[in-house]
Short mmCIF file of C-alpha atoms in Angstrom, two decimals:
data_model
loop_
_atom_site.label_atom_id
_atom_site.label_comp_id
_atom_site.label_asym_id
_atom_site.label_seq_id
_atom_site.Cartn_x
_atom_site.Cartn_y
_atom_site.Cartn_z
CA MET H 11 23.92 23.43 36.94
CA PRO H 12 20.68 21.42 37.87
CA ARG H 13 20.79 18.26 40.16
CA ALA H 14 19.97 16.07 37.32
CA GLU H 15 21.74 17.45 34.74
CA ARG H 16 24.99 17.50 36.93
CA ARG H 17 24.33 13.92 37.39
CA GLU H 18 24.26 13.45 33.42
CA GLN H 19 27.76 15.05 33.33
CA LEU H 20 29.28 13.71 35.41
CA ILE H 21 28.48 10.06 34.10
CA GLU H 22 29.39 11.23 30.43
CA VAL H 23 33.04 12.54 31.96
CA ALA H 24 33.70 9.38 33.81
CA ARG H 25 32.38 7.41 30.68
CA GLY H 26 35.33 8.82 28.41
CA LEU H 27 37.96 8.31 31.46
CA PHE H 28 36.63 4.85 32.22
CA ALA H 29 37.24 3.89 28.79
CA GLU H 30 40.81 5.32 28.20
CA LYS H 31 41.85 3.92 31.80
CA GLY H 32 39.38 1.50 33.24
CA LEU H 33 37.94 1.63 36.74
CA GLU H 34 41.41 1.15 38.51
CA GLY H 35 43.24 3.34 36.33
CA THR H 36 40.26 6.33 37.26
CA SER H 37 40.08 8.63 40.27
CA VAL H 38 37.54 10.71 41.89
CA GLU H 39 39.90 13.17 41.59
CA GLU H 40 40.19 12.90 37.99
CA ILE H 41 36.56 12.43 37.39
CA ALA H 42 36.16 15.97 39.43
CA THR H 43 38.85 17.95 37.43
CA TYR H 44 37.33 17.01 34.26
CA ALA H 45 33.87 17.69 35.10
CA GLU H 46 35.04 21.30 36.87
CA VAL H 47 33.69 20.09 40.12
CA SER H 48 34.55 19.33 43.55
CA LYS H 49 35.61 15.96 44.74
CA PRO H 50 32.61 15.65 47.25
CA VAL H 51 30.12 16.38 44.18
CA VAL H 52 31.26 13.24 42.62
CA TYR H 53 30.61 11.17 46.32
CA GLU H 54 27.33 13.44 46.52
CA HIS H 55 26.09 11.99 43.31
CA PHE H 56 27.26 8.40 43.25
CA GLY H 57 29.00 7.24 46.64
CA GLY H 58 32.35 7.15 44.99
CA LYS H 59 33.52 6.04 41.43
CA GLU H 60 32.84 2.35 41.81
CA GLY H 61 28.75 3.50 42.16
CA LEU H 62 29.53 5.68 38.91
CA TYR H 63 31.11 3.00 37.32
CA ALA H 64 28.14 0.58 38.15
CA VAL H 65 26.00 3.46 36.34
CA VAL H 66 27.69 3.40 33.48
CA VAL H 67 28.19 -0.24 32.64
CA ASP H 68 24.53 -0.71 33.19
CA ARG H 69 23.48 1.99 31.12
CA GLU H 70 25.63 0.44 28.24
CA VAL H 71 24.74 -3.39 28.85
CA ARG H 72 20.95 -1.98 28.28
CA ARG H 73 22.13 -0.42 25.35
CA LEU H 74 23.70 -3.05 23.52
CA HIS H 75 21.33 -5.85 24.91
CA ASP H 76 18.03 -3.39 23.53
CA SER H 77 19.92 -2.74 20.31
CA ILE H 78 20.10 -6.46 19.39
CA TYR H 79 17.19 -7.83 20.92
CA ASP H 80 14.97 -5.25 18.61
CA ALA H 81 16.88 -6.24 15.66
CA ILE H 82 16.30 -9.72 15.91
CA SER H 83 12.63 -9.48 17.32
CA ARG H 84 11.40 -8.38 14.06
CA PRO H 85 8.30 -10.25 13.03
CA HIS H 86 8.40 -12.47 10.24
CA THR H 87 11.87 -12.79 9.70
CA ASP H 88 13.58 -15.68 8.11
CA PRO H 89 16.65 -17.42 9.93
CA ARG H 90 19.39 -16.18 8.29
CA SER H 91 18.02 -12.63 8.60
CA LEU H 92 17.95 -12.60 12.16
CA ILE H 93 21.77 -13.84 12.12
CA GLU H 94 22.20 -10.60 9.84
CA LEU H 95 20.50 -8.24 11.82
CA GLY H 96 22.02 -9.55 14.94
CA THR H 97 25.55 -9.35 13.75
CA LEU H 98 24.65 -6.15 12.65
CA ALA H 99 23.20 -4.91 15.45
CA LEU H 100 26.55 -5.68 17.62
CA LEU H 101 28.82 -4.57 15.44
CA ASP H 102 26.68 -1.16 14.60
CA TYR H 103 27.13 -0.56 18.72
CA ILE H 104 31.08 -1.34 18.62
CA GLU H 105 31.42 1.30 15.95
CA GLU H 106 29.24 3.93 17.21
CA GLU H 107 29.65 3.15 20.61
CA PRO H 108 33.49 2.60 21.16
CA ASP H 109 33.68 3.79 24.69
CA GLY H 110 30.78 1.86 25.68
CA PHE H 111 32.31 -1.34 24.31
CA ARG H 112 35.96 -0.93 25.70
CA ILE H 113 34.01 -0.68 29.31
CA ILE H 114 31.74 -3.49 28.78
CA SER H 115 34.40 -5.77 27.05
CA ARG H 116 37.65 -4.69 28.66
CA ASP H 117 36.73 -4.32 32.82
CA SER H 118 34.58 -7.00 34.89
CA SER H 119 33.63 -5.48 37.94
CA PRO H 120 31.98 -6.78 41.36
CA TYR H 121 30.30 -3.11 41.71
CA SER H 122 27.94 -3.99 38.35
CA GLN H 123 25.01 -5.59 38.33
CA GLY H 124 25.82 -6.26 34.22
CA GLY H 125 28.27 -8.55 35.37
CA ASN H 126 31.27 -8.83 33.01
CA PHE H 127 31.73 -9.33 29.02
CA GLN H 128 31.03 -12.83 29.53
CA THR H 129 27.91 -12.47 31.36
CA ILE H 130 26.90 -9.66 29.02
CA LEU H 131 27.30 -12.36 26.14
CA SER H 132 25.38 -15.22 28.01
CA SER H 133 22.69 -13.03 28.65
CA ILE H 134 22.23 -11.43 25.12
CA ALA H 135 22.54 -15.34 23.95
CA SER H 136 19.54 -16.36 26.18
CA ARG H 137 17.31 -14.22 24.65
CA VAL H 138 18.84 -15.53 20.90
CA GLU H 139 18.02 -19.04 21.95
CA GLY H 140 13.85 -19.19 21.95
CA LEU H 141 14.37 -17.71 18.67
CA LEU H 142 16.28 -20.39 17.78
CA ALA H 143 14.18 -22.95 19.17
CA MET H 144 11.16 -22.16 17.53
CA GLN H 145 13.12 -22.36 14.06
CA PHE H 146 14.93 -25.46 14.89
CA GLU H 147 11.30 -27.06 16.07
CA ARG H 148 10.14 -25.92 12.74
CA ARG H 149 12.54 -27.40 10.74
CA GLY H 150 12.85 -30.94 12.40
CA PHE H 151 15.63 -29.86 15.02
CA ASP H 152 16.45 -30.40 18.57
CA PRO H 153 15.06 -27.42 20.06
CA GLY H 154 17.34 -28.95 23.38
CA THR H 155 20.56 -27.40 21.17
CA ALA H 156 19.50 -24.12 20.87
CA PRO H 157 21.42 -22.69 23.84
CA LEU H 158 24.34 -24.24 23.02
CA TYR H 159 23.92 -22.45 18.89
CA SER H 160 22.90 -19.31 20.37
CA GLN H 161 26.03 -19.04 22.72
CA MET H 162 28.17 -20.48 19.72
CA LEU H 163 26.23 -17.32 17.53
CA VAL H 164 27.00 -14.85 19.70
CA GLY H 165 30.45 -15.90 20.88
CA LEU H 166 31.35 -15.86 17.64
CA VAL H 167 30.22 -12.33 16.33
CA ALA H 168 31.18 -10.69 19.66
CA LEU H 169 34.96 -11.77 19.19
CA ALA H 170 34.99 -10.83 15.58
CA GLY H 171 33.73 -7.62 16.50
CA GLN H 172 36.05 -7.23 19.10
CA TRP H 173 38.96 -7.88 16.69
CA TRP H 174 37.80 -5.38 14.34
CA VAL H 175 37.38 -2.70 15.92
CA GLU H 176 40.59 -3.13 17.23
CA SER H 177 42.48 -3.30 13.43
CA ARG H 178 40.32 -0.84 12.10
CA ASP H 179 44.14 0.91 11.39
CA THR H 180 45.01 -2.00 10.14
CA THR H 181 42.28 -3.91 7.81
CA THR H 182 40.66 -2.66 4.94
CA LEU H 183 37.36 -4.85 5.84
CA SER H 184 34.25 -2.67 6.15
CA LYS H 185 31.68 -3.18 8.59
CA PRO H 186 29.37 -4.83 5.90
CA GLN H 187 31.98 -6.85 4.60
CA VAL H 188 32.79 -7.97 8.43
CA ALA H 189 29.15 -8.90 8.92
CA ALA H 190 29.07 -10.56 5.67
CA HIS H 191 31.96 -12.82 6.26
CA LEU H 192 30.24 -13.39 9.85
CA VAL H 193 26.84 -14.60 8.37
CA ASN H 194 28.84 -16.41 5.16
CA LEU H 195 30.67 -18.82 8.11
CA THR H 196 27.57 -19.15 10.61
CA TRP H 197 25.09 -19.83 7.85
CA HIS H 198 27.21 -22.03 5.29
CA GLY H 199 29.54 -23.71 7.73
CA MET H 200 32.76 -24.15 6.59
CA ARG H 201 32.24 -26.63 3.99
CA HIS H 202 29.84 -24.28 2.15
CA LEU H 203 31.81 -20.83 2.46
CA GLN H 204 31.23 -18.33 -0.46
CA PRO H 205 34.11 -17.19 -1.82
CA GLN H 206 32.14 -13.41 -2.37
CA PRO H 207 29.96 -13.20 0.73
CA SER H 208 26.86 -10.85 0.62
CA LEU H 209 24.25 -9.77 2.82
CA ARG H 210 20.65 -9.93 2.25
CA VAL H 211 18.89 -7.55 4.40
CA GLY H 212 16.37 -5.42 3.03
CA GLU H 213 16.35 -7.98 -0.07
CA GLU H 214 13.53 -10.50 -1.97
CA PRO H 215 14.89 -14.12 -1.06
CA ALA H 216 15.76 -15.16 -4.34
CA GLU H 217 14.20 -18.66 -5.23
CA ALA H 218 17.69 -19.97 -6.99
CA ASP H 219 19.52 -19.12 -3.73
CA GLU H 220 20.43 -21.17 -1.05
CA PRO H 221 17.74 -22.75 0.95
CA ASP H 222 16.04 -21.02 4.07
CA ASP H 223 15.61 -25.11 5.25
CA LEU H 224 18.68 -25.45 8.25
CA SER H 225 18.14 -29.02 7.33
CA SER H 226 19.68 -29.08 3.86
CA THR H 227 23.15 -30.27 4.06
CA GLY H 228 24.04 -29.91 0.44
#
């Protein structure tokens, strides 16, 4: 097998093992056995399981960062749709990459530049805050509060998403329903919760619907 192809094979094998057993529960011997290579091959490519783990985590962090940032960076998008798109992007990642999400949400590793899950979420929130600050300033809100709101939004969605992926065997809520309820809470607040929330992504804003003005308190 060519060197580059072998490297990718080892990353994929290790990703599954790390998701199932974590960093400490996975051995180089296991990785080598599942990849059908000798242990020295793993050391040759990555220097050990810590180096391999760092590559796996950094790839997942980049994938999650890029998917969310792409979703919330669309031009000419109203504030509520930004929340919807960002929420769906995170839930999409959780659903489509369950192994990756288990790795970055469960393990705190000193070997990865990506850091632990809290560090990852904080980094995502720092990207969101610039978009929120622009919307706040346009609507007369203090843009200095954008970092706080971005941390709240990202943390809320991430924790709810983690609950959803771990509870899919017992809950009847689908991904769009979870996203709709999350947006319901973040957009309306507890005081203005709607009993049957729905998403508006892909729809034209209705004139009689709730205003997009963040300063409206009802």
